[in-house]
Amino acid sequence: MISEFDFKNKVAKNITRYRKESGLTQGMLAEKLNYSDKSVSKWERGDGLPDIYVLKQMAEILGVSLSDILGEEAGAKPEEKDTPKKKKARRAMIVTMSIGLCWLTASVLFYILKILPFDIPKTWSLFLIAIPASFIVLLVFSCIWYGTVARALSVSGIIWTVTIPIMVFGASGKFAFIYIVCAIMQVLTILWFINRHFFRKPKEEKEKGEETQE
């Protein structure tokens, strides 16, 4: 039977390995779990273990199974399974293809409008609409797979690029005030990012519970 000490060290090595394979720092993993980076560092040293629910969350973030983190032969045959690096590459491909779909839709609509028997002005503006649409796609996937940096950048892109079709379709002088609105929204986005990324408190109660168990 494996001792508690050996089990903690085994799990610690597995967490460290899969975290590095996923391209995450201790701080990035801690942020996704809503813990402090000190907690992740403690787990990777084998000084403590998170509860089973946190381990399950961690496995999902790292793209592995719970048994991979707890298992003694972690990743013995990585070529036979979907590794974190492959999963990361597949996600990037999905995002790229989704953005490409926005531009394909704009191209098809542009072609349809061009072959109509009557002329429609500013059909090229469809491609301008595709720009904020691309950032909306990025925001959706950022909320699913990525962290606060990607979300903040996506929101900023939406804020400023959505003004392009507005200025094209409307009178530039009449809608110039939109930039004031965008500037205010940008400031709010930055404040949200700062609060979320730098000042958000980790789950201190859980950490205290872990210290009590130790």
CSV table of N, CA, C and O in Angstrom, one decimal, residues 149-191:
chain,number,residue,atom,x,y,z
A,149,VAL,N,-7.0,38.1,-19.4
A,149,VAL,CA,-6.3,38.9,-20.4
A,149,VAL,C,-7.0,38.8,-21.7
A,149,VAL,O,-7.3,39.8,-22.4
A,150,ALA,N,-7.3,37.6,-22.2
A,150,ALA,CA,-7.9,37.4,-23.5
A,150,ALA,C,-9.3,38.0,-23.5
A,150,ALA,O,-9.8,38.6,-24.5
A,151,ARG,N,-10.0,37.9,-22.4
A,151,ARG,CA,-11.4,38.5,-22.3
A,151,ARG,C,-11.3,40.0,-22.4
A,151,ARG,O,-12.1,40.7,-23.1
A,152,ALA,N,-10.4,40.6,-21.7
A,152,ALA,CA,-10.3,42.1,-21.7
A,152,ALA,C,-9.9,42.6,-23.1
A,152,ALA,O,-10.4,43.6,-23.6
A,153,LEU,N,-9.0,41.9,-23.8
A,153,LEU,CA,-8.6,42.3,-25.1
A,153,LEU,C,-9.7,42.1,-26.1
A,153,LEU,O,-9.9,43.0,-27.0
A,154,SER,N,-10.5,41.1,-25.9
A,154,SER,CA,-11.6,40.8,-26.8
A,154,SER,C,-12.7,41.9,-26.7
A,154,SER,O,-13.2,42.5,-27.6
A,155,VAL,N,-13.0,42.3,-25.4
A,155,VAL,CA,-14.0,43.3,-25.1
A,155,VAL,C,-13.5,44.7,-25.7
A,155,VAL,O,-14.2,45.4,-26.3
A,156,SER,N,-12.2,45.0,-25.5
A,156,SER,CA,-11.6,46.2,-26.0
A,156,SER,C,-11.7,46.3,-27.6
A,156,SER,O,-12.1,47.3,-28.1
A,157,GLY,N,-11.5,45.1,-28.2
A,157,GLY,CA,-11.6,45.0,-29.6
A,157,GLY,C,-13.0,45.3,-30.1
A,157,GLY,O,-13.3,46.0,-31.1
A,158,ILE,N,-14.0,44.7,-29.4
A,158,ILE,CA,-15.4,45.0,-29.7
A,158,ILE,C,-15.8,46.4,-29.5
A,158,ILE,O,-16.5,47.0,-30.4
A,159,ILE,N,-15.3,47.0,-28.4
A,159,ILE,CA,-15.7,48.4,-28.1
A,159,ILE,C,-15.3,49.4,-29.3
A,159,ILE,O,-16.0,50.2,-29.7
A,160,TRP,N,-14.0,49.2,-29.7
A,160,TRP,CA,-13.5,50.2,-30.7
A,160,TRP,C,-13.9,49.8,-32.2
A,160,TRP,O,-14.1,50.7,-33.0
A,161,THR,N,-13.9,48.5,-32.5
A,161,THR,CA,-14.2,48.2,-33.9
A,161,THR,C,-15.7,48.3,-34.3
A,161,THR,O,-16.0,48.4,-35.4
A,162,VAL,N,-16.6,48.2,-33.3
A,162,VAL,CA,-18.0,48.4,-33.5
A,162,VAL,C,-18.3,49.8,-34.0
A,162,VAL,O,-19.3,50.0,-34.7
A,163,THR,N,-17.4,50.7,-33.7
A,163,THR,CA,-17.6,52.1,-34.2
A,163,THR,C,-17.4,52.3,-35.7
A,163,THR,O,-17.9,53.2,-36.3
A,164,ILE,N,-16.7,51.4,-36.3
A,164,ILE,CA,-16.3,51.5,-37.7
A,164,ILE,C,-17.6,51.5,-38.6
A,164,ILE,O,-17.8,52.4,-39.3
A,165,PRO,N,-18.4,50.4,-38.5
A,165,PRO,CA,-19.6,50.4,-39.3
A,165,PRO,C,-20.6,51.5,-38.9
A,165,PRO,O,-21.3,52.0,-39.8
A,166,ILE,N,-20.6,51.9,-37.6
A,166,ILE,CA,-21.5,53.0,-37.2
A,166,ILE,C,-21.1,54.3,-37.9
A,166,ILE,O,-22.0,55.0,-38.4
A,167,MET,N,-19.8,54.6,-38.0
A,167,MET,CA,-19.3,55.8,-38.6
A,167,MET,C,-19.5,55.7,-40.1
A,167,MET,O,-19.7,56.8,-40.8
A,168,VAL,N,-19.5,54.5,-40.7
A,168,VAL,CA,-19.6,54.4,-42.1
A,168,VAL,C,-21.1,54.6,-42.5
A,168,VAL,O,-21.4,55.3,-43.5
A,169,PHE,N,-22.0,53.9,-41.8
A,169,PHE,CA,-23.4,54.0,-42.1
A,169,PHE,C,-24.0,55.3,-41.8
A,169,PHE,O,-25.0,55.7,-42.4
A,170,GLY,N,-23.5,55.9,-40.7
A,170,GLY,CA,-24.1,57.2,-40.2
A,170,GLY,C,-23.2,58.4,-40.6
A,170,GLY,O,-22.2,58.2,-41.2
A,171,ALA,N,-23.7,59.5,-40.3
A,171,ALA,CA,-22.9,60.7,-40.5
A,171,ALA,C,-21.8,60.8,-39.5
A,171,ALA,O,-22.1,60.8,-38.3
A,172,SER,N,-20.6,61.0,-39.9
A,172,SER,CA,-19.5,61.0,-39.0
A,172,SER,C,-19.6,62.1,-37.9
A,172,SER,O,-19.2,61.8,-36.7
A,173,GLY,N,-20.0,63.2,-38.3
A,173,GLY,CA,-20.2,64.3,-37.3
A,173,GLY,C,-21.3,64.0,-36.3
A,173,GLY,O,-21.1,64.3,-35.1
A,174,LYS,N,-22.3,63.5,-36.8
A,174,LYS,CA,-23.5,63.2,-35.9
A,174,LYS,C,-23.1,62.1,-34.8
A,174,LYS,O,-23.6,62.2,-33.7
A,175,PHE,N,-22.3,61.1,-35.2
A,175,PHE,CA,-22.0,60.0,-34.3
A,175,PHE,C,-20.7,60.1,-33.7
A,175,PHE,O,-20.2,59.1,-33.1
A,176,ALA,N,-20.0,61.3,-33.8
A,176,ALA,CA,-18.7,61.4,-33.2
A,176,ALA,C,-18.7,61.2,-31.7
A,176,ALA,O,-17.7,60.8,-31.2
A,177,PHE,N,-19.8,61.5,-31.1
A,177,PHE,CA,-19.9,61.3,-29.6
A,177,PHE,C,-19.7,59.9,-29.2
A,177,PHE,O,-19.4,59.6,-28.0
A,178,ILE,N,-19.8,58.9,-30.1
A,178,ILE,CA,-19.7,57.5,-29.8
A,178,ILE,C,-18.3,57.2,-29.2
A,178,ILE,O,-18.2,56.3,-28.5
A,179,TYR,N,-17.3,58.0,-29.6
A,179,TYR,CA,-16.0,57.7,-29.1
A,179,TYR,C,-15.9,58.0,-27.7
A,179,TYR,O,-15.1,57.5,-26.9
A,180,ILE,N,-16.7,59.0,-27.2
A,180,ILE,CA,-16.7,59.3,-25.8
A,180,ILE,C,-17.2,58.1,-25.0
A,180,ILE,O,-16.7,57.7,-23.9
A,181,VAL,N,-18.3,57.5,-25.5
A,181,VAL,CA,-18.9,56.3,-24.9
A,181,VAL,C,-17.9,55.2,-24.9
A,181,VAL,O,-17.7,54.5,-23.9
A,182,CYS,N,-17.2,55.0,-26.1
A,182,CYS,CA,-16.2,53.9,-26.2
A,182,CYS,C,-15.1,54.1,-25.1
A,182,CYS,O,-14.6,53.2,-24.5
A,183,ALA,N,-14.6,55.4,-25.0
A,183,ALA,CA,-13.6,55.7,-24.0
A,183,ALA,C,-14.0,55.3,-22.6
A,183,ALA,O,-13.2,54.7,-21.8
A,184,ILE,N,-15.2,55.6,-22.3
A,184,ILE,CA,-15.7,55.3,-20.9
A,184,ILE,C,-15.8,53.8,-20.7
A,184,ILE,O,-15.4,53.2,-19.7
A,185,MET,N,-16.3,53.1,-21.8
A,185,MET,CA,-16.4,51.6,-21.7
A,185,MET,C,-15.0,51.0,-21.6
A,185,MET,O,-14.8,50.0,-20.9
A,186,GLN,N,-14.0,51.6,-22.3
A,186,GLN,CA,-12.7,51.1,-22.2
A,186,GLN,C,-12.1,51.2,-20.8
A,186,GLN,O,-11.4,50.3,-20.3
A,187,VAL,N,-12.3,52.4,-20.2
A,187,VAL,CA,-11.8,52.6,-18.8
A,187,VAL,C,-12.5,51.6,-17.9
A,187,VAL,O,-11.8,51.0,-17.0
A,188,LEU,N,-13.8,51.3,-18.1
A,188,LEU,CA,-14.4,50.3,-17.2
A,188,LEU,C,-13.9,48.9,-17.4
A,188,LEU,O,-13.7,48.2,-16.5
A,189,THR,N,-13.5,48.6,-18.7
A,189,THR,CA,-12.9,47.3,-19.0
A,189,THR,C,-11.6,47.2,-18.3
A,189,THR,O,-11.3,46.1,-17.8
A,190,ILE,N,-10.8,48.3,-18.4
A,190,ILE,CA,-9.5,48.2,-17.7
A,190,ILE,C,-9.6,48.1,-16.2
A,190,ILE,O,-8.9,47.3,-15.6
A,191,LEU,N,-10.5,48.8,-15.6
A,191,LEU,CA,-10.8,48.7,-14.2
A,191,LEU,C,-11.2,47.3,-13.8
A,191,LEU,O,-10.8,46.7,-12.8
